[in-house]
Amino acid sequence: MLTFGYIQKGLLFTSPSQQQQQQQLVSSLRSSLSRVLDHYPPLAGRLSTAKHDDGSVSISIDCNDQGAELTHFTAHGVFVSDVFSPFYAPEFIRSFFPLSGAINHDGHSALLKKIVICEVNAW
């Protein structure tokens, strides 16, 4: 079986100025994710392996609503400059990507889609 690491991306956006706007943004993102998953149920599933009588194996996606998650947290004491200033990404950045080190086969027990909203302090 070929194994590949999960595709992980980090995007930085400016934060809304008021706490209420931030809460509305996170709520809107949760709602949008839910609507997207209604249209694309495989994104919310987990991998499933079936062994057949002829010795072959097939891998499919079990659309069971257990494969996607959205998490929101604030990284207190972390500034945007902490992320951009060093030549190499600091070690704490790994905590923003909880599926680091996961490979495709891990999708049997791990999430297939993990969305993390992390708030950091301005410059």
mmCIF file of N, CA and C in Angstrom:
data_model
loop_
_atom_site.group_PDB
_atom_site.id
_atom_site.type_symbol
_atom_site.label_atom_id
_atom_site.label_comp_id
_atom_site.label_asym_id
_atom_site.label_seq_id
_atom_site.Cartn_x
_atom_site.Cartn_y
_atom_site.Cartn_z
ATOM 1 N N MET A 1 0.836 -1.169 0.000
ATOM 2 C CA MET A 1 0.000 0.000 0.000
ATOM 3 C C MET A 1 0.887 1.239 0.000
ATOM 4 N N LEU A 2 0.558 2.189 -0.812
ATOM 5 C CA LEU A 2 1.261 3.465 -0.817
ATOM 6 C C LEU A 2 0.768 4.308 0.346
ATOM 7 N N THR A 3 1.685 4.977 1.010
ATOM 8 C CA THR A 3 1.278 5.848 2.108
ATOM 9 C C THR A 3 1.712 7.273 1.807
ATOM 10 N N PHE A 4 0.836 8.183 2.093
ATOM 11 C CA PHE A 4 1.093 9.604 1.889
ATOM 12 C C PHE A 4 0.669 10.358 3.132
ATOM 13 N N GLY A 5 1.386 11.432 3.438
ATOM 14 C CA GLY A 5 0.995 12.280 4.553
ATOM 15 C C GLY A 5 -0.239 13.096 4.210
ATOM 16 N N TYR A 6 -0.955 13.489 5.225
ATOM 17 C CA TYR A 6 -2.124 14.341 5.035
ATOM 18 C C TYR A 6 -1.677 15.680 4.439
ATOM 19 N N ILE A 7 -2.484 16.239 3.594
ATOM 20 C CA ILE A 7 -2.219 17.572 3.056
ATOM 21 C C ILE A 7 -2.663 18.574 4.111
ATOM 22 N N GLN A 8 -1.745 19.433 4.526
ATOM 23 C CA GLN A 8 -2.065 20.412 5.558
ATOM 24 C C GLN A 8 -1.671 21.797 5.075
ATOM 25 N N LYS A 9 -2.557 22.739 5.281
ATOM 26 C CA LYS A 9 -2.323 24.118 4.863
ATOM 27 C C LYS A 9 -2.603 25.051 6.028
ATOM 28 N N GLY A 10 -1.868 26.127 6.087
ATOM 29 C CA GLY A 10 -2.115 27.162 7.085
ATOM 30 C C GLY A 10 -2.377 28.481 6.382
ATOM 31 N N LEU A 11 -3.451 29.126 6.743
ATOM 32 C CA LEU A 11 -3.814 30.419 6.162
ATOM 33 C C LEU A 11 -3.945 31.435 7.285
ATOM 34 N N LEU A 12 -3.411 32.619 7.089
ATOM 35 C CA LEU A 12 -3.523 33.674 8.093
ATOM 36 C C LEU A 12 -4.430 34.778 7.572
ATOM 37 N N PHE A 13 -5.351 35.185 8.415
ATOM 38 C CA PHE A 13 -6.277 36.263 8.084
ATOM 39 C C PHE A 13 -6.290 37.252 9.238
ATOM 40 N N THR A 14 -6.620 38.492 8.937
ATOM 41 C CA THR A 14 -6.800 39.455 10.018
ATOM 42 C C THR A 14 -8.073 39.103 10.771
ATOM 43 N N SER A 15 -8.054 39.389 12.038
ATOM 44 C CA SER A 15 -9.182 39.052 12.898
ATOM 45 C C SER A 15 -10.161 40.217 12.955
ATOM 46 N N PRO A 16 -11.450 39.927 13.059
ATOM 47 C CA PRO A 16 -12.417 41.010 13.260
ATOM 48 C C PRO A 16 -12.068 41.767 14.535
ATOM 49 N N SER A 17 -12.403 43.034 14.571
ATOM 50 C CA SER A 17 -11.968 43.891 15.670
ATOM 51 C C SER A 17 -12.711 43.633 16.977
ATOM 52 N N GLN A 18 -13.937 43.225 16.926
ATOM 53 C CA GLN A 18 -14.715 43.055 18.149
ATOM 54 C C GLN A 18 -14.946 41.575 18.447
ATOM 55 N N GLN A 19 -15.029 41.254 19.737
ATOM 56 C CA GLN A 19 -15.226 39.869 20.176
ATOM 57 C C GLN A 19 -16.502 39.277 19.589
ATOM 58 N N GLN A 20 -17.569 40.071 19.541
ATOM 59 C CA GLN A 20 -18.836 39.570 19.006
ATOM 60 C C GLN A 20 -18.678 39.186 17.534
ATOM 61 N N GLN A 21 -17.938 39.996 16.766
ATOM 62 C CA GLN A 21 -17.699 39.678 15.359
ATOM 63 C C GLN A 21 -16.883 38.389 15.226
ATOM 64 N N GLN A 22 -15.922 38.174 16.120
ATOM 65 C CA GLN A 22 -15.122 36.950 16.090
ATOM 66 C C GLN A 22 -16.001 35.733 16.338
ATOM 67 N N GLN A 23 -16.890 35.835 17.318
ATOM 68 C CA GLN A 23 -17.785 34.718 17.621
ATOM 69 C C GLN A 23 -18.726 34.446 16.453
ATOM 70 N N GLN A 24 -19.209 35.506 15.805
ATOM 71 C CA GLN A 24 -20.083 35.332 14.645
ATOM 72 C C GLN A 24 -19.324 34.673 13.495
ATOM 73 N N LEU A 25 -18.065 35.037 13.314
ATOM 74 C CA LEU A 25 -17.247 34.455 12.254
ATOM 75 C C LEU A 25 -17.070 32.949 12.474
ATOM 76 N N VAL A 26 -16.727 32.559 13.687
ATOM 77 C CA VAL A 26 -16.539 31.137 13.987
ATOM 78 C C VAL A 26 -17.860 30.387 13.817
ATOM 79 N N SER A 27 -18.943 30.972 14.283
ATOM 80 C CA SER A 27 -20.262 30.347 14.124
ATOM 81 C C SER A 27 -20.614 30.185 12.650
ATOM 82 N N SER A 28 -20.313 31.206 11.863
ATOM 83 C CA SER A 28 -20.584 31.154 10.423
ATOM 84 C C SER A 28 -19.738 30.075 9.740
ATOM 85 N N LEU A 29 -18.481 29.941 10.141
ATOM 86 C CA LEU A 29 -17.617 28.904 9.574
ATOM 87 C C LEU A 29 -18.119 27.505 9.927
ATOM 88 N N ARG A 30 -18.571 27.321 11.158
ATOM 89 C CA ARG A 30 -19.140 26.020 11.563
ATOM 90 C C ARG A 30 -20.370 25.684 10.722
ATOM 91 N N SER A 31 -21.233 26.669 10.557
ATOM 92 C CA SER A 31 -22.454 26.471 9.772
ATOM 93 C C SER A 31 -22.118 26.165 8.316
ATOM 94 N N SER A 32 -21.159 26.887 7.764
ATOM 95 C CA SER A 32 -20.749 26.664 6.371
ATOM 96 C C SER A 32 -20.161 25.269 6.190
ATOM 97 N N LEU A 33 -19.339 24.832 7.137
ATOM 98 C CA LEU A 33 -18.764 23.488 7.061
ATOM 99 C C LEU A 33 -19.870 22.438 7.081
ATOM 100 N N SER A 34 -20.842 22.634 7.932
ATOM 101 C CA SER A 34 -21.957 21.692 8.016
ATOM 102 C C SER A 34 -22.702 21.602 6.690
ATOM 103 N N ARG A 35 -22.934 22.749 6.061
ATOM 104 C CA ARG A 35 -23.636 22.756 4.766
ATOM 105 C C ARG A 35 -22.797 22.082 3.683
ATOM 106 N N VAL A 36 -21.504 22.326 3.677
ATOM 107 C CA VAL A 36 -20.625 21.693 2.685
ATOM 108 C C VAL A 36 -20.640 20.175 2.860
ATOM 109 N N LEU A 37 -20.570 19.725 4.104
ATOM 110 C CA LEU A 37 -20.546 18.284 4.359
ATOM 111 C C LEU A 37 -21.864 17.616 3.986
ATOM 112 N N ASP A 38 -22.964 18.369 4.026
ATOM 113 C CA ASP A 38 -24.244 17.829 3.548
ATOM 114 C C ASP A 38 -24.169 17.507 2.059
ATOM 115 N N HIS A 39 -23.437 18.329 1.312
ATOM 116 C CA HIS A 39 -23.321 18.139 -0.137
ATOM 117 C C HIS A 39 -22.197 17.170 -0.520
ATOM 118 N N TYR A 40 -21.186 17.049 0.338
ATOM 119 C CA TYR A 40 -20.038 16.178 0.072
ATOM 120 C C TYR A 40 -19.803 15.248 1.264
ATOM 121 N N PRO A 41 -20.703 14.287 1.493
ATOM 122 C CA PRO A 41 -20.597 13.428 2.676
ATOM 123 C C PRO A 41 -19.281 12.659 2.807
ATOM 124 N N PRO A 42 -18.578 12.321 1.717
ATOM 125 C CA PRO A 42 -17.305 11.615 1.917
ATOM 126 C C PRO A 42 -16.289 12.416 2.737
ATOM 127 N N LEU A 43 -16.382 13.753 2.698
ATOM 128 C CA LEU A 43 -15.455 14.566 3.481
ATOM 129 C C LEU A 43 -15.680 14.397 4.980
ATOM 130 N N ALA A 44 -16.842 13.893 5.363
ATOM 131 C CA ALA A 44 -17.160 13.705 6.777
ATOM 132 C C ALA A 44 -17.047 12.245 7.192
ATOM 133 N N GLY A 45 -16.466 11.415 6.343
ATOM 134 C CA GLY A 45 -16.395 9.985 6.636
ATOM 135 C C GLY A 45 -15.035 9.548 7.132
ATOM 136 N N ARG A 46 -14.905 8.244 7.247
ATOM 137 C CA ARG A 46 -13.643 7.612 7.620
ATOM 138 C C ARG A 46 -13.350 6.500 6.630
ATOM 139 N N LEU A 47 -12.091 6.134 6.530
ATOM 140 C CA LEU A 47 -11.717 5.045 5.639
ATOM 141 C C LEU A 47 -12.217 3.713 6.187
ATOM 142 N N SER A 48 -12.580 2.844 5.283
ATOM 143 C CA SER A 48 -13.049 1.505 5.637
ATOM 144 C C SER A 48 -12.384 0.505 4.693
ATOM 145 N N THR A 49 -11.868 -0.582 5.244
ATOM 146 C CA THR A 49 -11.214 -1.615 4.442
ATOM 147 C C THR A 49 -12.049 -2.888 4.486
ATOM 148 N N ALA A 50 -12.279 -3.452 3.315
ATOM 149 C CA ALA A 50 -13.023 -4.714 3.216
ATOM 150 C C ALA A 50 -12.124 -5.760 2.571
ATOM 151 N N LYS A 51 -12.018 -6.914 3.213
ATOM 152 C CA LYS A 51 -11.256 -8.035 2.655
ATOM 153 C C LYS A 51 -12.251 -8.974 1.986
ATOM 154 N N HIS A 52 -11.943 -9.366 0.763
ATOM 155 C CA HIS A 52 -12.849 -10.192 -0.027
ATOM 156 C C HIS A 52 -12.373 -11.642 -0.056
ATOM 157 N N ASP A 53 -13.297 -12.541 -0.401
ATOM 158 C CA ASP A 53 -13.005 -13.981 -0.420
ATOM 159 C C ASP A 53 -11.867 -14.347 -1.370
ATOM 160 N N ASP A 54 -11.696 -13.568 -2.432
ATOM 161 C CA ASP A 54 -10.644 -13.880 -3.402
ATOM 162 C C ASP A 54 -9.273 -13.358 -2.971
ATOM 163 N N GLY A 55 -9.193 -12.816 -1.752
ATOM 164 C CA GLY A 55 -7.925 -12.315 -1.244
ATOM 165 C C GLY A 55 -7.675 -10.846 -1.532
ATOM 166 N N SER A 56 -8.523 -10.240 -2.328
ATOM 167 C CA SER A 56 -8.340 -8.820 -2.632
ATOM 168 C C SER A 56 -8.886 -7.962 -1.487
ATOM 169 N N VAL A 57 -8.472 -6.732 -1.501
ATOM 170 C CA VAL A 57 -8.876 -5.776 -0.472
ATOM 171 C C VAL A 57 -9.361 -4.517 -1.168
ATOM 172 N N SER A 58 -10.422 -3.937 -0.653
ATOM 173 C CA SER A 58 -10.879 -2.653 -1.191
ATOM 174 C C SER A 58 -10.987 -1.651 -0.048
ATOM 175 N N ILE A 59 -10.625 -0.431 -0.366
ATOM 176 C CA ILE A 59 -10.699 0.654 0.614
ATOM 177 C C ILE A 59 -11.718 1.653 0.100
ATOM 178 N N SER A 60 -12.627 2.031 0.973
ATOM 179 C CA SER A 60 -13.659 2.999 0.601
ATOM 180 C C SER A 60 -13.833 3.987 1.746
ATOM 181 N N ILE A 61 -14.710 4.936 1.546
ATOM 182 C CA ILE A 61 -15.013 5.910 2.591
ATOM 183 C C ILE A 61 -16.386 5.591 3.157
ATOM 184 N N ASP A 62 -16.440 5.382 4.463
ATOM 185 C CA ASP A 62 -17.697 5.158 5.164
ATOM 186 C C ASP A 62 -18.223 6.531 5.580
ATOM 187 N N CYS A 63 -19.284 6.984 4.954
ATOM 188 C CA CYS A 63 -19.842 8.321 5.212
ATOM 189 C C CYS A 63 -20.635 8.289 6.518
ATOM 190 N N ASN A 64 -19.919 8.318 7.634
ATOM 191 C CA ASN A 64 -20.535 8.122 8.943
ATOM 192 C C ASN A 64 -20.530 9.369 9.828
ATOM 193 N N ASP A 65 -20.210 10.519 9.271
ATOM 194 C CA ASP A 65 -20.168 11.786 10.024
ATOM 195 C C ASP A 65 -19.162 11.770 11.179
ATOM 196 N N GLN A 66 -18.113 10.963 11.092
ATOM 197 C CA GLN A 66 -17.101 10.911 12.142
ATOM 198 C C GLN A 66 -15.727 11.349 11.649
ATOM 199 N N GLY A 67 -15.654 11.894 10.430
ATOM 200 C CA GLY A 67 -14.351 12.179 9.863
ATOM 201 C C GLY A 67 -13.993 13.638 9.705
ATOM 202 N N ALA A 68 -14.825 14.550 10.224
ATOM 203 C CA ALA A 68 -14.526 15.976 10.087
ATOM 204 C C ALA A 68 -14.736 16.669 11.428
ATOM 205 N N GLU A 69 -13.898 17.677 11.670
ATOM 206 C CA GLU A 69 -13.999 18.400 12.935
ATOM 207 C C GLU A 69 -13.482 19.817 12.748
ATOM 208 N N LEU A 70 -14.111 20.754 13.420
ATOM 209 C CA LEU A 70 -13.657 22.137 13.431
ATOM 210 C C LEU A 70 -13.353 22.502 14.876
ATOM 211 N N THR A 71 -12.156 23.001 15.118
ATOM 212 C CA THR A 71 -11.721 23.389 16.455
ATOM 213 C C THR A 71 -11.328 24.856 16.436
ATOM 214 N N HIS A 72 -11.666 25.575 17.504
ATOM 215 C CA HIS A 72 -11.321 26.989 17.623
ATOM 216 C C HIS A 72 -10.604 27.192 18.954
ATOM 217 N N PHE A 73 -9.440 27.847 18.903
ATOM 218 C CA PHE A 73 -8.743 28.155 20.147
ATOM 219 C C PHE A 73 -7.935 29.433 19.981
ATOM 220 N N THR A 74 -7.515 29.988 21.108
ATOM 221 C CA THR A 74 -6.678 31.182 21.128
ATOM 222 C C THR A 74 -5.301 30.787 21.647
ATOM 223 N N ALA A 75 -4.269 31.161 20.913
ATOM 224 C CA ALA A 75 -2.889 30.892 21.327
ATOM 225 C C ALA A 75 -2.394 32.114 22.101
ATOM 226 N N HIS A 76 -2.621 32.109 23.402
ATOM 227 C CA HIS A 76 -2.227 33.242 24.242
ATOM 228 C C HIS A 76 -0.707 33.390 24.234
ATOM 229 N N GLY A 77 -0.246 34.618 24.108
ATOM 230 C CA GLY A 77 1.184 34.881 24.122
ATOM 231 C C GLY A 77 1.890 34.627 22.802
ATOM 232 N N VAL A 78 1.145 34.251 21.769
ATOM 233 C CA VAL A 78 1.736 34.031 20.445
ATOM 234 C C VAL A 78 1.341 35.202 19.556
ATOM 235 N N PHE A 79 2.327 35.761 18.874
ATOM 236 C CA PHE A 79 2.093 36.902 17.993
ATOM 237 C C PHE A 79 2.340 36.498 16.542
ATOM 238 N N VAL A 80 1.744 37.237 15.634
ATOM 239 C CA VAL A 80 1.954 36.978 14.210
ATOM 240 C C VAL A 80 3.448 37.014 13.895
ATOM 241 N N SER A 81 4.175 37.937 14.512
ATOM 242 C CA SER A 81 5.618 38.043 14.262
ATOM 243 C C SER A 81 6.364 36.780 14.710
ATOM 244 N N ASP A 82 5.838 36.064 15.707
ATOM 245 C CA ASP A 82 6.460 34.805 16.136
ATOM 246 C C ASP A 82 6.379 33.752 15.041
ATOM 247 N N VAL A 83 5.356 33.860 14.219
ATOM 248 C CA VAL A 83 5.156 32.896 13.142
ATOM 249 C C VAL A 83 6.021 33.245 11.940
ATOM 250 N N PHE A 84 6.123 34.542 11.624
ATOM 251 C CA PHE A 84 6.802 34.970 10.404
ATOM 252 C C PHE A 84 8.271 35.322 10.568
ATOM 253 N N SER A 85 8.708 35.710 11.739
ATOM 254 C CA SER A 85 10.074 36.193 11.914
ATOM 255 C C SER A 85 11.145 35.136 11.690
ATOM 256 N N PRO A 86 11.017 33.946 12.254
ATOM 257 C CA PRO A 86 12.097 32.963 12.088
ATOM 258 C C PRO A 86 12.181 32.433 10.659
ATOM 259 N N PHE A 87 13.410 32.008 10.285
ATOM 260 C CA PHE A 87 13.602 31.413 8.961
ATOM 261 C C PHE A 87 12.855 30.091 8.871
ATOM 262 N N TYR A 88 12.938 29.301 9.938
ATOM 263 C CA TYR A 88 12.209 28.029 10.011
ATOM 264 C C TYR A 88 11.028 28.203 10.960
ATOM 265 N N ALA A 89 9.960 27.501 10.685
ATOM 266 C CA ALA A 89 8.771 27.593 11.537
ATOM 267 C C ALA A 89 9.101 27.098 12.944
ATOM 268 N N PRO A 90 8.716 27.865 13.957
ATOM 269 C CA PRO A 90 8.968 27.428 15.330
ATOM 270 C C PRO A 90 8.184 26.149 15.662
ATOM 271 N N GLU A 91 8.667 25.438 16.657
ATOM 272 C CA GLU A 91 8.074 24.141 17.026
ATOM 273 C C GLU A 91 6.602 24.258 17.420
ATOM 274 N N PHE A 92 6.195 25.376 18.049
ATOM 275 C CA PHE A 92 4.806 25.495 18.495
ATOM 276 C C PHE A 92 3.820 25.490 17.330
ATOM 277 N N ILE A 93 4.291 25.765 16.122
ATOM 278 C CA ILE A 93 3.411 25.757 14.947
ATOM 279 C C ILE A 93 2.808 24.364 14.743
ATOM 280 N N ARG A 94 3.538 23.327 15.113
ATOM 281 C CA ARG A 94 3.010 21.959 14.970
ATOM 282 C C ARG A 94 1.685 21.785 15.714
ATOM 283 N N SER A 95 1.528 22.500 16.830
ATOM 284 C CA SER A 95 0.282 22.365 17.595
ATOM 285 C C SER A 95 -0.914 22.918 16.824
ATOM 286 N N PHE A 96 -0.667 23.742 15.817
ATOM 287 C CA PHE A 96 -1.754 24.265 14.985
ATOM 288 C C PHE A 96 -2.226 23.217 13.975
ATOM 289 N N PHE A 97 -1.430 22.173 13.776
ATOM 290 C CA PHE A 97 -1.729 21.126 12.794
ATOM 291 C C PHE A 97 -1.782 19.774 13.513
ATOM 292 N N PRO A 98 -2.915 19.445 14.114
ATOM 293 C CA PRO A 98 -2.992 18.239 14.944
ATOM 294 C C PRO A 98 -2.834 16.924 14.186
ATOM 295 N N LEU A 99 -2.902 16.949 12.867
ATOM 296 C CA LEU A 99 -2.734 15.713 12.101
ATOM 297 C C LEU A 99 -1.317 15.574 11.544
ATOM 298 N N SER A 100 -0.367 16.350 12.073
ATOM 299 C CA SER A 100 1.026 16.229 11.639
ATOM 300 C C SER A 100 1.510 14.808 11.882
ATOM 301 N N GLY A 101 2.141 14.250 10.881
ATOM 302 C CA GLY A 101 2.652 12.891 10.985
ATOM 303 C C GLY A 101 1.649 11.824 10.603
ATOM 304 N N ALA A 102 0.386 12.210 10.421
ATOM 305 C CA ALA A 102 -0.632 11.226 10.024
ATOM 306 C C ALA A 102 -0.426 10.853 8.557
ATOM 307 N N ILE A 103 -0.668 9.603 8.247
ATOM 308 C CA ILE A 103 -0.612 9.149 6.858
ATOM 309 C C ILE A 103 -1.998 8.659 6.451
ATOM 310 N N ASN A 104 -2.175 8.471 5.156
ATOM 311 C CA ASN A 104 -3.509 8.176 4.644
ATOM 312 C C ASN A 104 -4.172 6.981 5.320
ATOM 313 N N HIS A 105 -3.419 5.961 5.671
ATOM 314 C CA HIS A 105 -4.005 4.778 6.313
ATOM 315 C C HIS A 105 -4.591 5.113 7.684
ATOM 316 N N ASP A 106 -4.097 6.173 8.321
ATOM 317 C CA ASP A 106 -4.621 6.588 9.624
ATOM 318 C C ASP A 106 -6.081 7.023 9.542
ATOM 319 N N GLY A 107 -6.570 7.278 8.341
ATOM 320 C CA GLY A 107 -7.961 7.687 8.155
ATOM 321 C C GLY A 107 -8.967 6.635 8.568
ATOM 322 N N HIS A 108 -8.502 5.436 8.906
ATOM 323 C CA HIS A 108 -9.409 4.415 9.441
ATOM 324 C C HIS A 108 -9.865 4.788 10.850
ATOM 325 N N SER A 109 -8.981 5.434 11.597
ATOM 326 C CA SER A 109 -9.318 5.788 12.975
ATOM 327 C C SER A 109 -9.219 7.283 13.248
ATOM 328 N N ALA A 110 -8.526 8.012 12.399
ATOM 329 C CA ALA A 110 -8.365 9.455 12.590
ATOM 330 C C ALA A 110 -9.289 10.212 11.644
ATOM 331 N N LEU A 111 -9.412 11.482 11.896
ATOM 332 C CA LEU A 111 -10.230 12.339 11.046
ATOM 333 C C LEU A 111 -9.651 12.423 9.642
ATOM 334 N N LEU A 112 -10.511 12.574 8.657
ATOM 335 C CA LEU A 112 -10.053 12.851 7.293
ATOM 336 C C LEU A 112 -9.941 14.352 7.062
ATOM 337 N N LYS A 113 -10.736 15.127 7.773
ATOM 338 C CA LYS A 113 -10.766 16.581 7.594
ATOM 339 C C LYS A 113 -10.736 17.228 8.973
ATOM 340 N N LYS A 114 -9.716 18.039 9.241
ATOM 341 C CA LYS A 114 -9.589 18.751 10.510
ATOM 342 C C LYS A 114 -9.362 20.216 10.194
ATOM 343 N N ILE A 115 -10.242 21.058 10.648
ATOM 344 C CA ILE A 115 -10.126 22.494 10.424
ATOM 345 C C ILE A 115 -9.874 23.143 11.776
ATOM 346 N N VAL A 116 -8.806 23.922 11.857
ATOM 347 C CA VAL A 116 -8.431 24.567 13.110
ATOM 348 C C VAL A 116 -8.435 26.074 12.899
ATOM 349 N N ILE A 117 -9.149 26.761 13.766
ATOM 350 C CA ILE A 117 -9.127 28.225 13.776
ATOM 351 C C ILE A 117 -8.340 28.616 15.018
ATOM 352 N N CYS A 118 -7.196 29.217 14.807
ATOM 353 C CA CYS A 118 -6.331 29.610 15.916
ATOM 354 C C CYS A 118 -6.165 31.123 15.892
ATOM 355 N N GLU A 119 -6.516 31.758 16.977
ATOM 356 C CA GLU A 119 -6.344 33.205 17.082
ATOM 357 C C GLU A 119 -5.002 33.499 17.739
ATOM 358 N N VAL A 120 -4.216 34.350 17.090
ATOM 359 C CA VAL A 120 -2.955 34.814 17.666
ATOM 360 C C VAL A 120 -3.029 36.324 17.790
ATOM 361 N N ASN A 121 -2.139 36.885 18.601
ATOM 362 C CA ASN A 121 -2.115 38.332 18.804
ATOM 363 C C ASN A 121 -1.532 39.032 17.589
ATOM 364 N N ALA A 122 -1.916 40.293 17.414
ATOM 365 C CA ALA A 122 -1.391 41.095 16.305
ATOM 366 C C ALA A 122 0.104 41.328 16.505
ATOM 367 N N TRP A 123 0.724 41.922 15.531
ATOM 368 C CA TRP A 123 2.169 42.168 15.530
ATOM 369 C C TRP A 123 2.605 42.727 16.852
#
